[in-house]
Amino acid sequence: MARAHVLIIVENLPLPFDRRVWQQACALRDAGYAVSIICPVADGYRERYLELEGIAIHRHPLPNEASGAWGYPLEYATALFWQLLLTARIGRRRRIDVIHACNPPDTIFLVAAAARPFGVRFLFDHHDLCPELFVAKFGHSGPIYRLMRVLERATFAMARVSIATNDSFKRIACTRGGMDEADVFVVRSGPNLDRVRRVAPDPSLHNGRTYLVGYVGVMGEQEGLEDLLHMIADIVHRRDRHDIQFCLVGFGPSLDGLRRLAETLQIEPYVDFPGRLAGDDLMRVLSSADICVSPDPKNDMNDQSTMNKILEYMALGKALVQYDLTEGRASAGEASLYARPGDRADFADKIIALLDDPSLRQRLGEVGRQRIEERLAWHHEIPRLLAAYERVLA
């Protein structure tokens, strides 16, 4: 008999594609919990209901990702409608003990509020700083920004327990969110070393060039990819380096625009955009890379956020270049070179310096792999996740 029935609600990514949430769901299942998930459909994840590895996944339709500030109410309202409907449907079949809400957005607490009279407890899994994310995308505050601050505060007020992805998020939960430190658990997004592992490299990905630089992540406005393309143009055209190929893996609302920008900058032969990859296809790209990059610019959101891609690079023993961000440095330590925030030329210098120094690449890669194995791999985080559940069910 399962210990309790957990309903995990995710709005921005399908399962099992969302690595962090899927790892949590599997860990809870292995600990004896019954697990159901509500998430959106997406390309490659169209099946509305399936049971996968003992976990029930309920998917719902969602409008295309909002392209402007006023597009968000439609997206969030549609998601909230389906979340309420599916929660009621799931609850009729089996009592729900805990709703585990993964933001963004900070509206899922409304589902928990509707379920609270039935004894359902609320655990908030804080993935993104939604007010800071809004500013990073649109560069201004205003009424929607103020509303997001209200929704964030209401989410923390409703939560019995909160999970933070790092110490910066815990500090925000305790200050801005008003939570007690004992009710906030840091559970990092550590890679599962059974899945994030090196495979045989594919020489064809180099496109006949000496070096390959890898990137994996969301293709969005706030990830710094336009800056990265301008760096590549500088490396190719001004520095006359024609021996470096770049492979940028991922999908998102900016993907088509990035492809057009690469054509405008006349660097399309040097940059591949394979779209979304997973499993061995993704591991093949990263295993083939000589180094990896994380070009997220310094802002209030990125400076306090842990980038999953950095941990995956390290798990594969890849040295990397990133801007000097608080949580980026907390993750990578001595496994990375750090460019001055906002300085494209310095970032490009670091890429070239790392490619031209094989012994430095090897040393940084070994340091990163060791940090993952000894401190940051997913198996180190599972006890903290289970402790959060013991707290919410106490």
CSV table of N, CA and C in Angstrom, one decimal, residues 57-160:
chain,number,residue,atom,x,y,z
A,57,ILE,N,0.6,10.0,-15.8
A,57,ILE,CA,0.8,11.3,-16.4
A,57,ILE,C,-0.4,11.8,-17.1
A,58,HIS,N,-1.0,12.9,-16.7
A,58,HIS,CA,-2.2,13.5,-17.3
A,58,HIS,C,-1.7,14.8,-18.0
A,59,ARG,N,-1.9,14.9,-19.3
A,59,ARG,CA,-1.4,16.0,-20.1
A,59,ARG,C,-2.7,16.8,-20.6
A,60,HIS,N,-2.5,18.1,-20.7
A,60,HIS,CA,-3.6,19.0,-21.2
A,60,HIS,C,-3.1,19.9,-22.2
A,61,PRO,N,-4.0,20.4,-23.1
A,61,PRO,CA,-3.5,21.4,-24.1
A,61,PRO,C,-3.2,22.7,-23.5
A,62,LEU,N,-2.4,23.5,-24.2
A,62,LEU,CA,-2.0,24.8,-23.7
A,62,LEU,C,-1.7,25.7,-24.9
A,63,PRO,N,-2.1,27.0,-24.8
A,63,PRO,CA,-1.8,27.9,-25.9
A,63,PRO,C,-0.3,28.0,-26.1
A,64,ASN,N,0.2,28.5,-27.3
A,64,ASN,CA,1.6,28.7,-27.5
A,64,ASN,C,2.1,29.6,-26.5
A,65,GLU,N,3.4,29.5,-26.1
A,65,GLU,CA,4.0,30.3,-25.1
A,65,GLU,C,3.8,31.8,-25.4
A,66,ALA,N,3.4,32.5,-24.4
A,66,ALA,CA,3.1,33.9,-24.5
A,66,ALA,C,4.3,34.7,-25.1
A,67,SER,N,4.0,35.5,-26.1
A,67,SER,CA,5.1,36.3,-26.7
A,67,SER,C,5.1,37.7,-26.2
A,68,GLY,N,4.2,38.2,-25.4
A,68,GLY,CA,4.1,39.5,-24.9
A,68,GLY,C,3.6,39.5,-23.5
A,69,ALA,N,3.8,40.6,-22.8
A,69,ALA,CA,3.4,40.6,-21.4
A,69,ALA,C,1.9,40.2,-21.2
A,70,TRP,N,1.0,40.7,-22.1
A,70,TRP,CA,-0.4,40.5,-21.9
A,70,TRP,C,-0.8,39.2,-22.5
A,71,GLY,N,0.1,38.4,-23.0
A,71,GLY,CA,-0.2,37.0,-23.5
A,71,GLY,C,-0.3,36.0,-22.3
A,72,TYR,N,0.4,36.4,-21.2
A,72,TYR,CA,0.5,35.5,-20.1
A,72,TYR,C,-0.9,35.2,-19.4
A,73,PRO,N,-1.8,36.2,-19.2
A,73,PRO,CA,-3.1,35.8,-18.6
A,73,PRO,C,-3.8,34.7,-19.3
A,74,LEU,N,-3.8,34.7,-20.7
A,74,LEU,CA,-4.5,33.6,-21.4
A,74,LEU,C,-3.8,32.3,-21.1
A,75,GLU,N,-2.5,32.3,-21.2
A,75,GLU,CA,-1.8,31.0,-21.0
A,75,GLU,C,-2.0,30.5,-19.6
A,76,TYR,N,-1.9,31.3,-18.6
A,76,TYR,CA,-2.1,30.9,-17.2
A,76,TYR,C,-3.5,30.5,-16.9
A,77,ALA,N,-4.5,31.2,-17.5
A,77,ALA,CA,-5.9,30.9,-17.2
A,77,ALA,C,-6.2,29.6,-17.8
A,78,THR,N,-5.7,29.3,-19.0
A,78,THR,CA,-6.0,28.0,-19.7
A,78,THR,C,-5.4,26.9,-18.9
A,79,ALA,N,-4.2,27.1,-18.4
A,79,ALA,CA,-3.5,26.0,-17.6
A,79,ALA,C,-4.3,25.8,-16.3
A,80,LEU,N,-4.7,26.9,-15.7
A,80,LEU,CA,-5.4,26.8,-14.4
A,80,LEU,C,-6.7,26.0,-14.6
A,81,PHE,N,-7.4,26.3,-15.7
A,81,PHE,CA,-8.7,25.6,-15.9
A,81,PHE,C,-8.4,24.1,-16.0
A,82,TRP,N,-7.4,23.7,-16.8
A,82,TRP,CA,-7.2,22.2,-16.9
A,82,TRP,C,-6.6,21.6,-15.6
A,83,GLN,N,-5.8,22.4,-14.9
A,83,GLN,CA,-5.3,21.9,-13.6
A,83,GLN,C,-6.4,21.6,-12.6
A,84,LEU,N,-7.4,22.5,-12.5
A,84,LEU,CA,-8.5,22.3,-11.6
A,84,LEU,C,-9.4,21.1,-12.1
A,85,LEU,N,-9.6,21.0,-13.4
A,85,LEU,CA,-10.4,19.9,-13.9
A,85,LEU,C,-9.8,18.6,-13.7
A,86,LEU,N,-8.5,18.5,-14.0
A,86,LEU,CA,-7.8,17.2,-13.9
A,86,LEU,C,-7.6,16.8,-12.4
A,87,THR,N,-7.3,17.8,-11.6
A,87,THR,CA,-7.2,17.6,-10.1
A,87,THR,C,-8.5,17.0,-9.6
A,88,ALA,N,-9.6,17.5,-9.9
A,88,ALA,CA,-10.9,17.0,-9.5
A,88,ALA,C,-11.1,15.6,-10.0
A,89,ARG,N,-10.8,15.4,-11.2
A,89,ARG,CA,-10.9,14.0,-11.8
A,89,ARG,C,-10.0,13.0,-11.1
A,90,ILE,N,-8.8,13.4,-10.9
A,90,ILE,CA,-7.9,12.5,-10.2
A,90,ILE,C,-8.3,12.2,-8.8
A,91,GLY,N,-8.8,13.3,-8.1
A,91,GLY,CA,-9.2,13.2,-6.7
A,91,GLY,C,-10.4,12.3,-6.5
A,92,ARG,N,-11.3,12.2,-7.5
A,92,ARG,CA,-12.4,11.4,-7.4
A,92,ARG,C,-12.0,9.9,-7.5
A,93,ARG,N,-10.9,9.6,-8.2
A,93,ARG,CA,-10.5,8.2,-8.3
A,93,ARG,C,-9.7,7.7,-7.1
A,94,ARG,N,-8.9,8.7,-6.5
A,94,ARG,CA,-8.1,8.3,-5.4
A,94,ARG,C,-7.8,9.6,-4.6
A,95,ARG,N,-7.9,9.5,-3.3
A,95,ARG,CA,-7.7,10.7,-2.4
A,95,ARG,C,-6.3,11.2,-2.7
A,96,ILE,N,-6.1,12.5,-2.8
A,96,ILE,CA,-4.9,13.2,-3.0
A,96,ILE,C,-4.4,13.7,-1.6
A,97,ASP,N,-3.2,13.4,-1.2
A,97,ASP,CA,-2.7,13.8,0.1
A,97,ASP,C,-1.8,15.1,0.0
A,98,VAL,N,-1.1,15.2,-1.1
A,98,VAL,CA,-0.2,16.4,-1.3
A,98,VAL,C,-0.3,16.9,-2.7
A,99,ILE,N,-0.4,18.2,-2.9
A,99,ILE,CA,-0.2,18.8,-4.2
A,99,ILE,C,1.2,19.4,-4.2
A,100,HIS,N,2.0,19.0,-5.1
A,100,HIS,CA,3.4,19.5,-5.3
A,100,HIS,C,3.4,20.3,-6.5
A,101,ALA,N,3.5,21.7,-6.3
A,101,ALA,CA,3.3,22.6,-7.4
A,101,ALA,C,4.7,23.1,-7.8
A,102,CYS,N,5.0,23.0,-9.1
A,102,CYS,CA,6.3,23.5,-9.7
A,102,CYS,C,6.0,24.7,-10.5
A,103,ASN,N,6.6,25.8,-10.1
A,103,ASN,CA,6.4,27.1,-10.9
A,103,ASN,C,7.5,27.1,-11.9
A,104,PRO,N,7.4,28.0,-13.0
A,104,PRO,CA,6.3,29.0,-13.1
A,104,PRO,C,5.1,28.4,-13.7
A,105,PRO,N,3.9,29.1,-13.6
A,105,PRO,CA,3.7,30.4,-12.9
A,105,PRO,C,3.3,30.2,-11.5
A,106,ASP,N,3.2,31.3,-10.7
A,106,ASP,CA,2.8,31.2,-9.3
A,106,ASP,C,1.3,31.3,-9.2
A,107,THR,N,0.6,30.5,-9.9
A,107,THR,CA,-0.9,30.5,-9.8
A,107,THR,C,-1.4,29.1,-9.4
A,108,ILE,N,-0.5,28.1,-9.3
A,108,ILE,CA,-1.0,26.8,-9.0
A,108,ILE,C,-1.5,26.7,-7.5
A,109,PHE,N,-1.1,27.7,-6.7
A,109,PHE,CA,-1.6,27.7,-5.3
A,109,PHE,C,-3.2,27.7,-5.3
A,110,LEU,N,-3.8,28.3,-6.4
A,110,LEU,CA,-5.2,28.3,-6.4
A,110,LEU,C,-5.8,26.9,-6.5
A,111,VAL,N,-5.1,26.0,-7.2
A,111,VAL,CA,-5.6,24.6,-7.2
A,111,VAL,C,-5.5,24.0,-5.8
A,112,ALA,N,-4.4,24.3,-5.1
A,112,ALA,CA,-4.2,23.8,-3.7
A,112,ALA,C,-5.3,24.4,-2.8
A,113,ALA,N,-5.6,25.7,-3.0
A,113,ALA,CA,-6.6,26.4,-2.2
A,113,ALA,C,-8.0,25.7,-2.4
A,114,ALA,N,-8.3,25.3,-3.6
A,114,ALA,CA,-9.6,24.6,-3.9
A,114,ALA,C,-9.6,23.2,-3.2
A,115,ALA,N,-8.4,22.6,-3.1
A,115,ALA,CA,-8.3,21.2,-2.6
A,115,ALA,C,-8.2,21.2,-1.1
A,116,ARG,N,-7.8,22.3,-0.5
A,116,ARG,CA,-7.5,22.4,0.9
A,116,ARG,C,-8.6,21.9,1.8
A,117,PRO,N,-9.9,22.2,1.6
A,117,PRO,CA,-11.0,21.8,2.4
A,117,PRO,C,-11.1,20.2,2.5
A,118,PHE,N,-10.5,19.6,1.5
A,118,PHE,CA,-10.5,18.1,1.5
A,118,PHE,C,-9.3,17.5,2.2
A,119,GLY,N,-8.5,18.3,2.9
A,119,GLY,CA,-7.4,17.8,3.7
A,119,GLY,C,-6.1,17.7,2.8
A,120,VAL,N,-6.0,18.3,1.7
A,120,VAL,CA,-4.9,18.2,0.8
A,120,VAL,C,-3.8,19.2,1.3
A,121,ARG,N,-2.6,18.8,1.4
A,121,ARG,CA,-1.5,19.7,1.8
A,121,ARG,C,-0.8,20.2,0.6
A,122,PHE,N,-0.1,21.3,0.8
A,122,PHE,CA,0.5,22.0,-0.4
A,122,PHE,C,2.0,22.2,-0.1
A,123,LEU,N,2.8,21.6,-1.1
A,123,LEU,CA,4.2,21.8,-1.2
A,123,LEU,C,4.6,22.6,-2.4
A,124,PHE,N,5.3,23.7,-2.2
A,124,PHE,CA,5.7,24.5,-3.3
A,124,PHE,C,7.1,24.3,-3.7
A,125,ASP,N,7.3,23.9,-5.0
A,125,ASP,CA,8.6,23.6,-5.5
A,125,ASP,C,9.1,24.8,-6.4
A,126,HIS,N,10.0,25.6,-5.8
A,126,HIS,CA,10.3,26.9,-6.4
A,126,HIS,C,11.3,26.8,-7.4
A,127,HIS,N,10.9,26.7,-8.7
A,127,HIS,CA,11.9,26.5,-9.8
A,127,HIS,C,12.4,27.9,-10.4
A,128,ASP,N,11.6,28.9,-10.4
A,128,ASP,CA,11.9,30.2,-11.1
A,128,ASP,C,11.5,31.3,-10.2
A,129,LEU,N,12.2,32.4,-10.3
A,129,LEU,CA,11.8,33.7,-9.6
A,129,LEU,C,10.9,34.4,-10.6
A,130,CYS,N,9.6,34.2,-10.5
A,130,CYS,CA,8.7,34.7,-11.6
A,130,CYS,C,8.8,36.2,-11.7
A,131,PRO,N,8.8,37.0,-10.7
A,131,PRO,CA,8.9,38.5,-10.9
A,131,PRO,C,10.2,38.9,-11.6
A,132,GLU,N,11.3,38.3,-11.2
A,132,GLU,CA,12.6,38.5,-11.9
A,132,GLU,C,12.6,38.0,-13.3
A,133,LEU,N,11.9,36.9,-13.6
A,133,LEU,CA,11.8,36.3,-14.9
A,133,LEU,C,11.0,37.3,-15.8
A,134,PHE,N,10.0,37.9,-15.3
A,134,PHE,CA,9.2,38.9,-16.1
A,134,PHE,C,10.1,40.1,-16.5
A,135,VAL,N,10.8,40.6,-15.5
A,135,VAL,CA,11.7,41.7,-15.8
A,135,VAL,C,12.8,41.3,-16.8
A,136,ALA,N,13.4,40.1,-16.7
A,136,ALA,CA,14.4,39.7,-17.6
A,136,ALA,C,13.9,39.6,-19.0
A,137,LYS,N,12.6,39.2,-19.2
A,137,LYS,CA,12.0,39.1,-20.5
A,137,LYS,C,11.6,40.4,-21.1
A,138,PHE,N,11.0,41.3,-20.3
A,138,PHE,CA,10.4,42.5,-20.8
A,138,PHE,C,11.1,43.8,-20.4
A,139,GLY,N,12.0,43.7,-19.5
A,139,GLY,CA,12.8,44.8,-19.1
A,139,GLY,C,12.1,45.9,-18.4
A,140,HIS,N,11.0,45.7,-17.8
A,140,HIS,CA,10.3,46.7,-17.1
A,140,HIS,C,9.4,46.1,-16.0
A,141,SER,N,8.9,46.9,-15.1
A,141,SER,CA,8.0,46.4,-14.1
A,141,SER,C,6.6,46.9,-14.5
A,142,GLY,N,5.8,47.3,-13.6
A,142,GLY,CA,4.5,47.8,-13.9
A,142,GLY,C,3.4,46.9,-13.2
A,143,PRO,N,2.1,47.0,-13.7
A,143,PRO,CA,1.1,46.3,-12.9
A,143,PRO,C,1.2,44.8,-13.0
A,144,ILE,N,1.6,44.2,-14.1
A,144,ILE,CA,1.8,42.8,-14.2
A,144,ILE,C,2.9,42.3,-13.2
A,145,TYR,N,4.0,43.1,-13.2
A,145,TYR,CA,5.1,42.7,-12.3
A,145,TYR,C,4.6,42.8,-10.8
A,146,ARG,N,3.8,43.8,-10.5
A,146,ARG,CA,3.3,43.9,-9.1
A,146,ARG,C,2.4,42.7,-8.8
A,147,LEU,N,1.6,42.3,-9.8
A,147,LEU,CA,0.7,41.2,-9.6
A,147,LEU,C,1.5,39.9,-9.4
A,148,MET,N,2.6,39.8,-10.1
A,148,MET,CA,3.4,38.6,-9.9
A,148,MET,C,4.0,38.5,-8.5
A,149,ARG,N,4.3,39.7,-7.9
A,149,ARG,CA,4.8,39.7,-6.5
A,149,ARG,C,3.7,39.3,-5.6
A,150,VAL,N,2.5,39.7,-5.8
A,150,VAL,CA,1.4,39.3,-5.0
A,150,VAL,C,1.1,37.8,-5.1
A,151,LEU,N,1.2,37.2,-6.3
A,151,LEU,CA,1.0,35.8,-6.5
A,151,LEU,C,2.1,35.0,-5.8
A,152,GLU,N,3.3,35.5,-5.9
A,152,GLU,CA,4.4,34.8,-5.3
A,152,GLU,C,4.2,34.7,-3.8
A,153,ARG,N,3.8,35.9,-3.2
A,153,ARG,CA,3.6,35.9,-1.7
A,153,ARG,C,2.5,35.0,-1.3
A,154,ALA,N,1.4,35.0,-2.1
A,154,ALA,CA,0.3,34.1,-1.8
A,154,ALA,C,0.7,32.7,-1.9
A,155,THR,N,1.5,32.3,-2.9
A,155,THR,CA,2.0,30.9,-3.0
A,155,THR,C,2.7,30.5,-1.7
A,156,PHE,N,3.7,31.3,-1.3
A,156,PHE,CA,4.4,31.0,-0.1
A,156,PHE,C,3.5,30.9,1.1
A,157,ALA,N,2.5,31.8,1.2
A,157,ALA,CA,1.6,31.8,2.3
A,157,ALA,C,0.8,30.5,2.4
A,158,MET,N,0.4,30.0,1.2
A,158,MET,CA,-0.4,28.8,1.2
A,158,MET,C,0.4,27.5,1.5
A,159,ALA,N,1.7,27.6,1.2
A,159,ALA,CA,2.6,26.4,1.3
A,159,ALA,C,2.9,26.0,2.7
A,160,ARG,N,2.7,24.7,3.0
A,160,ARG,CA,3.2,24.2,4.3
A,160,ARG,C,4.7,24.0,4.3
